[in-house]
JSON list of C-alpha atoms and ligand atoms in Angstrom, two decimals:
[
{"chain": "A", "resi": 1, "resn": "MET", "atom": "CA", "xyz": [6.34, -21.45, -3.84]},
{"chain": "A", "resi": 2, "resn": "SER", "atom": "CA", "xyz": [9.71, -22.13, -5.40]},
{"chain": "A", "resi": 3, "resn": "GLY", "atom": "CA", "xyz": [12.75, -20.82, -3.80]},
{"chain": "A", "resi": 4, "resn": "LEU", "atom": "CA", "xyz": [11.53, -20.95, -0.12]},
{"chain": "A", "resi": 5, "resn": "GLU", "atom": "CA", "xyz": [12.58, -23.67, 2.34]},
{"chain": "A", "resi": 6, "resn": "ALA", "atom": "CA", "xyz": [9.77, -25.99, 3.40]},
{"chain": "A", "resi": 7, "resn": "ALA", "atom": "CA", "xyz": [9.72, -24.42, 6.96]},
{"chain": "A", "resi": 8, "resn": "ASP", "atom": "CA", "xyz": [9.31, -20.93, 5.35]},
{"chain": "A", "resi": 9, "resn": "ARG", "atom": "CA", "xyz": [6.52, -22.31, 3.24]},
{"chain": "A", "resi": 10, "resn": "SER", "atom": "CA", "xyz": [4.43, -23.55, 6.19]},
{"chain": "A", "resi": 11, "resn": "THR", "atom": "CA", "xyz": [4.96, -20.00, 7.96]},
{"chain": "A", "resi": 12, "resn": "TRP", "atom": "CA", "xyz": [3.80, -18.24, 4.84]},
{"chain": "A", "resi": 13, "resn": "MET", "atom": "CA", "xyz": [0.75, -20.47, 4.55]},
{"chain": "A", "resi": 14, "resn": "GLU", "atom": "CA", "xyz": [-0.33, -19.77, 8.34]},
{"chain": "A", "resi": 15, "resn": "LEU", "atom": "CA", "xyz": [-0.86, -16.33, 7.67]},
{"chain": "A", "resi": 16, "resn": "ARG", "atom": "CA", "xyz": [-4.32, -15.57, 8.84]},
{"chain": "A", "resi": 17, "resn": "ASP", "atom": "CA", "xyz": [-5.34, -11.98, 7.50]},
{"chain": "A", "resi": 18, "resn": "PRO", "atom": "CA", "xyz": [-4.15, -9.50, 4.94]},
{"chain": "A", "resi": 19, "resn": "ASN", "atom": "CA", "xyz": [-2.47, -7.56, 7.56]},
{"chain": "A", "resi": 20, "resn": "GLU", "atom": "CA", "xyz": [-0.18, -10.57, 8.68]},
{"chain": "A", "resi": 21, "resn": "VAL", "atom": "CA", "xyz": [0.65, -11.14, 4.93]},
{"chain": "A", "resi": 22, "resn": "VAL", "atom": "CA", "xyz": [1.75, -7.41, 4.49]},
{"chain": "A", "resi": 23, "resn": "GLU", "atom": "CA", "xyz": [3.75, -7.62, 7.77]},
{"chain": "A", "resi": 24, "resn": "ALA", "atom": "CA", "xyz": [5.48, -10.84, 6.83]},
{"chain": "A", "resi": 25, "resn": "ILE", "atom": "CA", "xyz": [6.44, -9.34, 3.36]},
{"chain": "A", "resi": 26, "resn": "GLY", "atom": "CA", "xyz": [7.75, -6.27, 5.24]},
{"chain": "A", "resi": 27, "resn": "ARG", "atom": "CA", "xyz": [9.93, -8.51, 7.40]},
{"chain": "A", "resi": 28, "resn": "LEU", "atom": "CA", "xyz": [11.50, -10.00, 4.45]},
{"chain": "A", "resi": 29, "resn": "TYR", "atom": "CA", "xyz": [12.54, -6.67, 3.16]},
{"chain": "A", "resi": 30, "resn": "ASP", "atom": "CA", "xyz": [13.67, -5.86, 6.61]},
{"chain": "A", "resi": 31, "resn": "GLU", "atom": "CA", "xyz": [15.75, -9.13, 6.65]},
{"chain": "A", "resi": 32, "resn": "ARG", "atom": "CA", "xyz": [16.90, -9.30, 3.05]},
{"chain": "A", "resi": 33, "resn": "GLY", "atom": "CA", "xyz": [16.28, -6.07, 1.41]},
{"chain": "A", "resi": 34, "resn": "SER", "atom": "CA", "xyz": [19.50, -4.23, 2.49]},
{"chain": "A", "resi": 35, "resn": "SER", "atom": "CA", "xyz": [21.66, -6.06, 0.04]},
{"chain": "A", "resi": 36, "resn": "ASN", "atom": "CA", "xyz": [22.75, -4.40, -3.26]},
{"chain": "A", "resi": 37, "resn": "TYR", "atom": "CA", "xyz": [20.10, -4.55, -6.16]},
{"chain": "A", "resi": 38, "resn": "ASP", "atom": "CA", "xyz": [22.91, -3.40, -8.57]},
{"chain": "A", "resi": 39, "resn": "GLU", "atom": "CA", "xyz": [25.85, -1.10, -8.86]},
{"chain": "A", "resi": 40, "resn": "ALA", "atom": "CA", "xyz": [23.95, 1.71, -7.04]},
{"chain": "A", "resi": 41, "resn": "VAL", "atom": "CA", "xyz": [21.00, 0.88, -4.87]},
{"chain": "A", "resi": 42, "resn": "THR", "atom": "CA", "xyz": [19.73, -1.68, -2.53]},
{"chain": "A", "resi": 43, "resn": "GLN", "atom": "CA", "xyz": [16.95, -4.00, -3.03]},
{"chain": "A", "resi": 44, "resn": "THR", "atom": "CA", "xyz": [14.52, -2.12, -0.72]},
{"chain": "A", "resi": 45, "resn": "VAL", "atom": "CA", "xyz": [15.49, 1.16, -2.16]},
{"chain": "A", "resi": 46, "resn": "HIS", "atom": "CA", "xyz": [15.11, -0.09, -5.57]},
{"chain": "A", "resi": 47, "resn": "ALA", "atom": "CA", "xyz": [11.45, -1.51, -4.59]},
{"chain": "A", "resi": 48, "resn": "LEU", "atom": "CA", "xyz": [10.45, 1.89, -3.05]},
{"chain": "A", "resi": 49, "resn": "GLN", "atom": "CA", "xyz": [11.69, 4.10, -5.96]},
{"chain": "A", "resi": 50, "resn": "SER", "atom": "CA", "xyz": [9.89, 1.84, -8.34]},
{"chain": "A", "resi": 51, "resn": "ALA", "atom": "CA", "xyz": [6.54, 2.05, -6.24]},
{"chain": "A", "resi": 52, "resn": "GLU", "atom": "CA", "xyz": [7.08, 5.82, -5.74]},
{"chain": "A", "resi": 53, "resn": "LEU", "atom": "CA", "xyz": [7.64, 6.41, -9.59]},
{"chain": "A", "resi": 54, "resn": "ALA", "atom": "CA", "xyz": [4.57, 4.49, -10.26]},
{"chain": "A", "resi": 55, "resn": "ALA", "atom": "CA", "xyz": [2.53, 6.52, -7.83]},
{"chain": "A", "resi": 56, "resn": "ALA", "atom": "CA", "xyz": [3.86, 9.73, -9.09]},
{"chain": "A", "resi": 57, "resn": "ASP", "atom": "CA", "xyz": [2.75, 8.58, -12.60]},
{"chain": "A", "resi": 58, "resn": "GLY", "atom": "CA", "xyz": [-0.72, 7.98, -11.26]},
{"chain": "A", "resi": 59, "resn": "ALA", "atom": "CA", "xyz": [-0.70, 4.25, -11.64]},
{"chain": "A", "resi": 60, "resn": "PRO", "atom": "CA", "xyz": [-3.74, 2.24, -10.35]},
{"chain": "A", "resi": 61, "resn": "PRO", "atom": "CA", "xyz": [-3.09, 0.69, -6.88]},
{"chain": "A", "resi": 62, "resn": "PRO", "atom": "CA", "xyz": [-2.30, -2.91, -8.29]},
{"chain": "A", "resi": 63, "resn": "LEU", "atom": "CA", "xyz": [0.28, -1.47, -10.47]},
{"chain": "A", "resi": 64, "resn": "ILE", "atom": "CA", "xyz": [1.92, 0.34, -7.72]},
{"chain": "A", "resi": 65, "resn": "VAL", "atom": "CA", "xyz": [2.04, -2.80, -5.58]},
{"chain": "A", "resi": 66, "resn": "ALA", "atom": "CA", "xyz": [3.43, -4.69, -8.63]},
{"chain": "A", "resi": 67, "resn": "ALA", "atom": "CA", "xyz": [6.29, -1.90, -9.05]},
{"chain": "A", "resi": 68, "resn": "LEU", "atom": "CA", "xyz": [6.93, -2.34, -5.18]},
{"chain": "A", "resi": 69, "resn": "LEU", "atom": "CA", "xyz": [7.23, -6.15, -5.27]},
{"chain": "A", "resi": 70, "resn": "HIS", "atom": "CA", "xyz": [8.49, -6.76, -8.64]},
{"chain": "A", "resi": 71, "resn": "ASP", "atom": "CA", "xyz": [11.92, -8.08, -7.62]},
{"chain": "A", "resi": 72, "resn": "ILE", "atom": "CA", "xyz": [10.90, -9.94, -4.59]},
{"chain": "A", "resi": 73, "resn": "GLY", "atom": "CA", "xyz": [11.88, -13.03, -6.54]},
{"chain": "A", "resi": 74, "resn": "HIS", "atom": "CA", "xyz": [15.53, -12.06, -5.81]},
{"chain": "A", "resi": 75, "resn": "LEU", "atom": "CA", "xyz": [14.67, -11.96, -1.98]},
{"chain": "A", "resi": 76, "resn": "LEU", "atom": "CA", "xyz": [13.06, -15.37, -2.09]},
{"chain": "A", "resi": 77, "resn": "LEU", "atom": "CA", "xyz": [15.67, -17.03, -4.13]},
{"chain": "A", "resi": 78, "resn": "GLY", "atom": "CA", "xyz": [18.44, -16.01, -1.68]},
{"chain": "A", "resi": 79, "resn": "GLU", "atom": "CA", "xyz": [20.04, -13.66, -4.54]},
{"chain": "A", "resi": 80, "resn": "TRP", "atom": "CA", "xyz": [20.17, -11.06, -1.86]},
{"chain": "A", "resi": 81, "resn": "GLU", "atom": "CA", "xyz": [23.54, -12.00, -0.58]},
{"chain": "A", "resi": 82, "resn": "SER", "atom": "CA", "xyz": [25.47, -9.19, -2.69]},
{"chain": "A", "resi": 83, "resn": "ARG", "atom": "CA", "xyz": [27.28, -12.02, -4.58]},
{"chain": "A", "resi": 84, "resn": "PRO", "atom": "CA", "xyz": [29.08, -10.53, -7.46]},
{"chain": "A", "resi": 85, "resn": "ASP", "atom": "CA", "xyz": [27.73, -13.08, -9.78]},
{"chain": "A", "resi": 86, "resn": "PHE", "atom": "CA", "xyz": [24.20, -12.64, -8.89]},
{"chain": "A", "resi": 87, "resn": "LEU", "atom": "CA", "xyz": [23.25, -11.42, -12.22]},
{"chain": "A", "resi": 88, "resn": "ASP", "atom": "CA", "xyz": [25.46, -13.90, -14.27]},
{"chain": "A", "resi": 89, "resn": "ARG", "atom": "CA", "xyz": [22.83, -16.59, -14.14]},
{"chain": "A", "resi": 90, "resn": "ASP", "atom": "CA", "xyz": [19.30, -16.56, -14.69]},
{"chain": "A", "resi": 91, "resn": "LEU", "atom": "CA", "xyz": [17.12, -17.98, -11.93]},
{"chain": "A", "resi": 92, "resn": "HIS", "atom": "CA", "xyz": [13.81, -16.65, -13.35]},
{"chain": "A", "resi": 93, "resn": "HIS", "atom": "CA", "xyz": [13.21, -14.34, -10.39]},
{"chain": "A", "resi": 94, "resn": "GLU", "atom": "CA", "xyz": [10.18, -13.01, -12.10]},
{"chain": "A", "resi": 95, "resn": "ASP", "atom": "CA", "xyz": [8.30, -16.18, -12.38]},
{"chain": "A", "resi": 96, "resn": "VAL", "atom": "CA", "xyz": [9.24, -17.19, -8.74]},
{"chain": "A", "resi": 97, "resn": "ALA", "atom": "CA", "xyz": [7.90, -13.65, -7.69]},
{"chain": "A", "resi": 98, "resn": "ALA", "atom": "CA", "xyz": [4.60, -14.15, -9.80]},
{"chain": "A", "resi": 99, "resn": "ARG", "atom": "CA", "xyz": [3.91, -17.78, -8.36]},
{"chain": "A", "resi": 100, "resn": "PHE", "atom": "CA", "xyz": [4.59, -16.46, -4.61]},
{"chain": "A", "resi": 101, "resn": "LEU", "atom": "CA", "xyz": [2.51, -13.49, -5.28]},
{"chain": "A", "resi": 102, "resn": "ALA", "atom": "CA", "xyz": [-0.51, -15.26, -6.69]},
{"chain": "A", "resi": 103, "resn": "ASN", "atom": "CA", "xyz": [-1.01, -16.82, -3.25]},
{"chain": "A", "resi": 104, "resn": "TRP", "atom": "CA", "xyz": [-2.51, -13.22, -2.29]},
{"chain": "A", "resi": 105, "resn": "PHE", "atom": "CA", "xyz": [-2.81, -11.09, -5.38]},
{"chain": "A", "resi": 106, "resn": "GLY", "atom": "CA", "xyz": [-4.58, -11.07, -8.54]},
{"chain": "A", "resi": 107, "resn": "ALA", "atom": "CA", "xyz": [-3.16, -11.08, -12.19]},
{"chain": "A", "resi": 108, "resn": "ASP", "atom": "CA", "xyz": [-3.16, -7.29, -12.29]},
{"chain": "A", "resi": 109, "resn": "VAL", "atom": "CA", "xyz": [-0.38, -7.58, -9.63]},
{"chain": "A", "resi": 110, "resn": "THR", "atom": "CA", "xyz": [1.25, -10.88, -10.68]},
{"chain": "A", "resi": 111, "resn": "GLU", "atom": "CA", "xyz": [1.22, -10.49, -14.79]},
{"chain": "A", "resi": 112, "resn": "PRO", "atom": "CA", "xyz": [2.93, -7.11, -14.72]},
{"chain": "A", "resi": 113, "resn": "VAL", "atom": "CA", "xyz": [5.58, -8.69, -12.20]},
{"chain": "A", "resi": 114, "resn": "ARG", "atom": "CA", "xyz": [5.90, -12.01, -14.30]},
{"chain": "A", "resi": 115, "resn": "LEU", "atom": "CA", "xyz": [6.50, -10.07, -17.37]},
{"chain": "A", "resi": 116, "resn": "HIS", "atom": "CA", "xyz": [8.85, -7.35, -16.26]},
{"chain": "A", "resi": 117, "resn": "VAL", "atom": "CA", "xyz": [11.93, -9.18, -17.69]},
{"chain": "A", "resi": 118, "resn": "ASP", "atom": "CA", "xyz": [10.23, -9.90, -20.88]},
{"chain": "A", "resi": 119, "resn": "ALA", "atom": "CA", "xyz": [9.13, -6.28, -20.98]},
{"chain": "A", "resi": 120, "resn": "LYS", "atom": "CA", "xyz": [12.96, -5.25, -21.33]},
{"chain": "A", "resi": 121, "resn": "ARG", "atom": "CA", "xyz": [13.61, -7.96, -24.08]},
{"chain": "A", "resi": 122, "resn": "TYR", "atom": "CA", "xyz": [10.40, -6.37, -25.68]},
{"chain": "A", "resi": 123, "resn": "LEU", "atom": "CA", "xyz": [11.35, -2.86, -25.39]},
{"chain": "A", "resi": 124, "resn": "CYS", "atom": "CA", "xyz": [14.88, -3.73, -26.58]},
{"chain": "A", "resi": 125, "resn": "ALA", "atom": "CA", "xyz": [13.18, -5.17, -29.79]},
{"chain": "A", "resi": 126, "resn": "VAL", "atom": "CA", "xyz": [10.81, -2.14, -30.56]},
{"chain": "A", "resi": 127, "resn": "ASP", "atom": "CA", "xyz": [12.50, 0.96, -29.12]},
{"chain": "A", "resi": 128, "resn": "PRO", "atom": "CA", "xyz": [16.13, 1.29, -30.03]},
{"chain": "A", "resi": 129, "resn": "ARG", "atom": "CA", "xyz": [16.52, 4.46, -27.78]},
{"chain": "A", "resi": 130, "resn": "TYR", "atom": "CA", "xyz": [15.54, 2.29, -25.04]},
{"chain": "A", "resi": 131, "resn": "ALA", "atom": "CA", "xyz": [18.33, -0.33, -25.51]},
{"chain": "A", "resi": 132, "resn": "GLY", "atom": "CA", "xyz": [20.78, 2.46, -25.51]},
{"chain": "A", "resi": 133, "resn": "GLY", "atom": "CA", "xyz": [19.82, 3.90, -22.11]},
{"chain": "A", "resi": 134, "resn": "LEU", "atom": "CA", "xyz": [20.15, 0.57, -20.10]},
{"chain": "A", "resi": 135, "resn": "SER", "atom": "CA", "xyz": [22.44, 0.35, -17.07]},
{"chain": "A", "resi": 136, "resn": "PRO", "atom": "CA", "xyz": [25.55, -1.72, -17.34]},
{"chain": "A", "resi": 137, "resn": "ALA", "atom": "CA", "xyz": [24.00, -4.20, -15.09]},
{"chain": "A", "resi": 138, "resn": "SER", "atom": "CA", "xyz": [20.85, -4.29, -17.26]},
{"chain": "A", "resi": 139, "resn": "VAL", "atom": "CA", "xyz": [22.71, -4.87, -20.37]},
{"chain": "A", "resi": 140, "resn": "ARG", "atom": "CA", "xyz": [24.71, -7.77, -18.58]},
{"chain": "A", "resi": 141, "resn": "SER", "atom": "CA", "xyz": [21.39, -9.34, -17.25]},
{"chain": "A", "resi": 142, "resn": "LEU", "atom": "CA", "xyz": [19.73, -9.04, -20.61]},
{"chain": "A", "resi": 143, "resn": "GLU", "atom": "CA", "xyz": [22.55, -11.29, -22.28]},
{"chain": "A", "resi": 144, "resn": "VAL", "atom": "CA", "xyz": [21.56, -14.06, -19.85]},
{"chain": "A", "resi": 145, "resn": "GLN", "atom": "CA", "xyz": [17.90, -13.33, -20.18]},
{"chain": "A", "resi": 146, "resn": "GLY", "atom": "CA", "xyz": [17.92, -14.13, -24.00]},
{"chain": "A", "resi": 147, "resn": "GLY", "atom": "CA", "xyz": [18.75, -10.64, -25.46]},
{"chain": "A", "resi": 148, "resn": "PRO", "atom": "CA", "xyz": [15.98, -8.49, -27.62]},
{"chain": "A", "resi": 149, "resn": "MET", "atom": "CA", "xyz": [12.90, -10.52, -28.57]},
{"chain": "A", "resi": 150, "resn": "ASP", "atom": "CA", "xyz": [12.21, -11.96, -32.05]},
{"chain": "A", "resi": 151, "resn": "ALA", "atom": "CA", "xyz": [9.13, -11.12, -34.13]},
{"chain": "A", "resi": 152, "resn": "ALA", "atom": "CA", "xyz": [7.30, -14.09, -32.59]},
{"chain": "A", "resi": 153, "resn": "GLU", "atom": "CA", "xyz": [8.28, -13.33, -29.16]},
{"chain": "A", "resi": 154, "resn": "VAL", "atom": "CA", "xyz": [6.93, -9.63, -29.62]},
{"chain": "A", "resi": 155, "resn": "GLU", "atom": "CA", "xyz": [3.53, -10.91, -30.93]},
{"chain": "A", "resi": 156, "resn": "ALA", "atom": "CA", "xyz": [3.26, -13.46, -27.97]},
{"chain": "A", "resi": 157, "resn": "PHE", "atom": "CA", "xyz": [4.06, -10.77, -25.51]},
{"chain": "A", "resi": 158, "resn": "VAL", "atom": "CA", "xyz": [1.44, -8.37, -26.82]},
{"chain": "A", "resi": 159, "resn": "ALA", "atom": "CA", "xyz": [-0.98, -11.34, -26.87]},
{"chain": "A", "resi": 160, "resn": "THR", "atom": "CA", "xyz": [-0.50, -11.64, -23.01]},
{"chain": "A", "resi": 161, "resn": "GLY", "atom": "CA", "xyz": [-2.91, -8.58, -22.67]},
{"chain": "A", "resi": 162, "resn": "PHE", "atom": "CA", "xyz": [-0.62, -7.01, -20.02]},
{"chain": "A", "resi": 163, "resn": "ALA", "atom": "CA", "xyz": [2.19, -5.74, -22.42]},
{"chain": "A", "resi": 164, "resn": "GLU", "atom": "CA", "xyz": [1.25, -1.91, -21.28]},
{"chain": "A", "resi": 165, "resn": "PRO", "atom": "CA", "xyz": [1.48, -2.35, -17.50]},
{"chain": "A", "resi": 166, "resn": "ALA", "atom": "CA", "xyz": [4.63, -4.59, -17.79]},
{"chain": "A", "resi": 167, "resn": "THR", "atom": "CA", "xyz": [6.36, -1.92, -19.78]},
{"chain": "A", "resi": 168, "resn": "GLU", "atom": "CA", "xyz": [5.29, 0.87, -17.75]},
{"chain": "A", "resi": 169, "resn": "LEU", "atom": "CA", "xyz": [6.45, -1.12, -14.68]},
{"chain": "A", "resi": 170, "resn": "ARG", "atom": "CA", "xyz": [9.79, -1.66, -16.70]},
{"chain": "A", "resi": 171, "resn": "ARG", "atom": "CA", "xyz": [10.38, 1.84, -17.23]},
{"chain": "A", "resi": 172, "resn": "TRP", "atom": "CA", "xyz": [10.03, 2.68, -13.46]},
{"chain": "A", "resi": 173, "resn": "ASP", "atom": "CA", "xyz": [12.23, -0.18, -12.66]},
{"chain": "A", "resi": 174, "resn": "ASP", "atom": "CA", "xyz": [15.07, 1.07, -15.01]},
{"chain": "A", "resi": 175, "resn": "LEU", "atom": "CA", "xyz": [14.69, 4.58, -13.17]},
{"chain": "A", "resi": 176, "resn": "ALA", "atom": "CA", "xyz": [14.62, 3.17, -9.79]},
{"chain": "A", "resi": 177, "resn": "LYS", "atom": "CA", "xyz": [18.43, 3.07, -9.29]},
{"chain": "A", "resi": 178, "resn": "ASP", "atom": "CA", "xyz": [19.18, 6.75, -8.13]},
{"chain": "A", "resi": 179, "resn": "VAL", "atom": "CA", "xyz": [21.36, 6.73, -5.14]},
{"chain": "A", "resi": 180, "resn": "ASP", "atom": "CA", "xyz": [20.37, 10.46, -4.61]},
{"chain": "A", "resi": 181, "resn": "ARG", "atom": "CA", "xyz": [16.52, 9.77, -4.59]},
{"chain": "A", "resi": 182, "resn": "PRO", "atom": "CA", "xyz": [15.26, 9.92, -0.98]},
{"chain": "A", "resi": 183, "resn": "VAL", "atom": "CA", "xyz": [12.63, 7.20, -0.23]},
{"chain": "A", "resi": 184, "resn": "GLY", "atom": "CA", "xyz": [9.85, 6.45, 2.28]},
{"chain": "A", "resi": 185, "resn": "THR", "atom": "CA", "xyz": [9.55, 3.14, 4.11]},
{"chain": "A", "resi": 186, "resn": "PHE", "atom": "CA", "xyz": [8.15, -0.25, 3.04]},
{"chain": "A", "resi": 187, "resn": "ARG", "atom": "CA", "xyz": [5.23, 0.34, 5.74]},
{"chain": "A", "resi": 188, "resn": "ASP", "atom": "CA", "xyz": [4.16, 3.42, 3.98]},
{"chain": "A", "resi": 189, "resn": "HIS", "atom": "CA", "xyz": [2.69, 1.15, 1.42]},
{"chain": "A", "resi": 190, "resn": "ALA", "atom": "CA", "xyz": [1.22, -1.43, 3.94]},
{"chain": "A", "resi": 191, "resn": "PRO", "atom": "CA", "xyz": [-2.57, -0.02, 3.81]},
{"chain": "A", "resi": 192, "resn": "LEU", "atom": "CA", "xyz": [-2.33, -0.12, -0.13]},
{"chain": "A", "resi": 193, "resn": "LEU", "atom": "CA", "xyz": [-0.98, -3.75, -0.09]},
{"chain": "A", "resi": 194, "resn": "ALA", "atom": "CA", "xyz": [-3.58, -4.92, 2.69]},
{"chain": "A", "resi": 195, "resn": "ALA", "atom": "CA", "xyz": [-6.35, -3.65, 0.59]},
{"chain": "A", "resi": 196, "resn": "LEU", "atom": "CA", "xyz": [-5.31, -5.82, -2.37]},
{"chain": "A", "resi": 197, "resn": "VAL", "atom": "CA", "xyz": [-4.56, -9.12, -0.51]},
{"chain": "A", "resi": 198, "resn": "THR", "atom": "CA", "xyz": [-7.12, -11.73, -1.03]},
{"chain": "A", "resi": 199, "resn": "MET", "atom": "CA", "xyz": [-6.67, -14.67, 1.51]},
{"chain": "A", "resi": 200, "resn": "PRO", "atom": "CA", "xyz": [-6.43, -18.15, -0.23]},
{"chain": "A", "resi": 201, "resn": "GLU", "atom": "CA", "xyz": [-9.44, -20.37, 0.34]},
{"chain": "A", "resi": 202, "resn": "ARG", "atom": "CA", "xyz": [-8.68, -23.16, 2.93]},
{"chain": "A", "resi": 203, "resn": "SER", "atom": "CA", "xyz": [-9.72, -26.74, 2.86]},
{"chain": "A", "resi": 204, "resn": "MET", "atom": "CA", "xyz": [-11.51, -27.82, 6.14]},
{"chain": "A", "resi": 205, "resn": "PRO", "atom": "CA", "xyz": [-9.31, -30.02, 8.41]},
{"chain": "B", "resi": 1, "resn": "LIG", "atom": "FE1", "xyz": [13.75, -7.83, -11.83]},
{"chain": "B", "resi": 2, "resn": "LIG", "atom": "FE1", "xyz": [14.03, -4.25, -10.89]}
]
């Protein structure tokens, strides 16, 4: 649970059922999601647009949840303060998010999240039109994320077994920056989230 203060960590681990987990995640977006995601929209709007695009494309529930929560690492890392330099350094928000979400969600949620940055590097390597369509912020973050993949990296990415959902998530991610697109609320997705939460096994006191 890298990126969380010790006090926060114990709070998360005290959650007792799926509804409490979902409500706690919702509060995180309430508290930290109103900061800018990029030059256009807030973290919460970006999350909601990503999930709504996934749902509109008929994505399965775990991939809709992955789309909704793919950037939760930015919130956990405190990269939510609208600092102008927040995309200049790479704090690996995708790894932080995947480790955090693995407390309650399966690989069909966590792996597309973990791979959503690599998916951009993959698509830039295999699809020249994709690279040409990136937003200015995505071009800037691509540089600090390592640039397009080389052939060995492409092979390793495909070998994860999650290349398809990760690249699907990436394409919604790239579109979810529309200032004019109205969105619902985080709680609209609460039933879907709660249905996928598995509570961790607890050792006996
Ligand atoms: Fe991201
Ligand atoms: Fe994103």
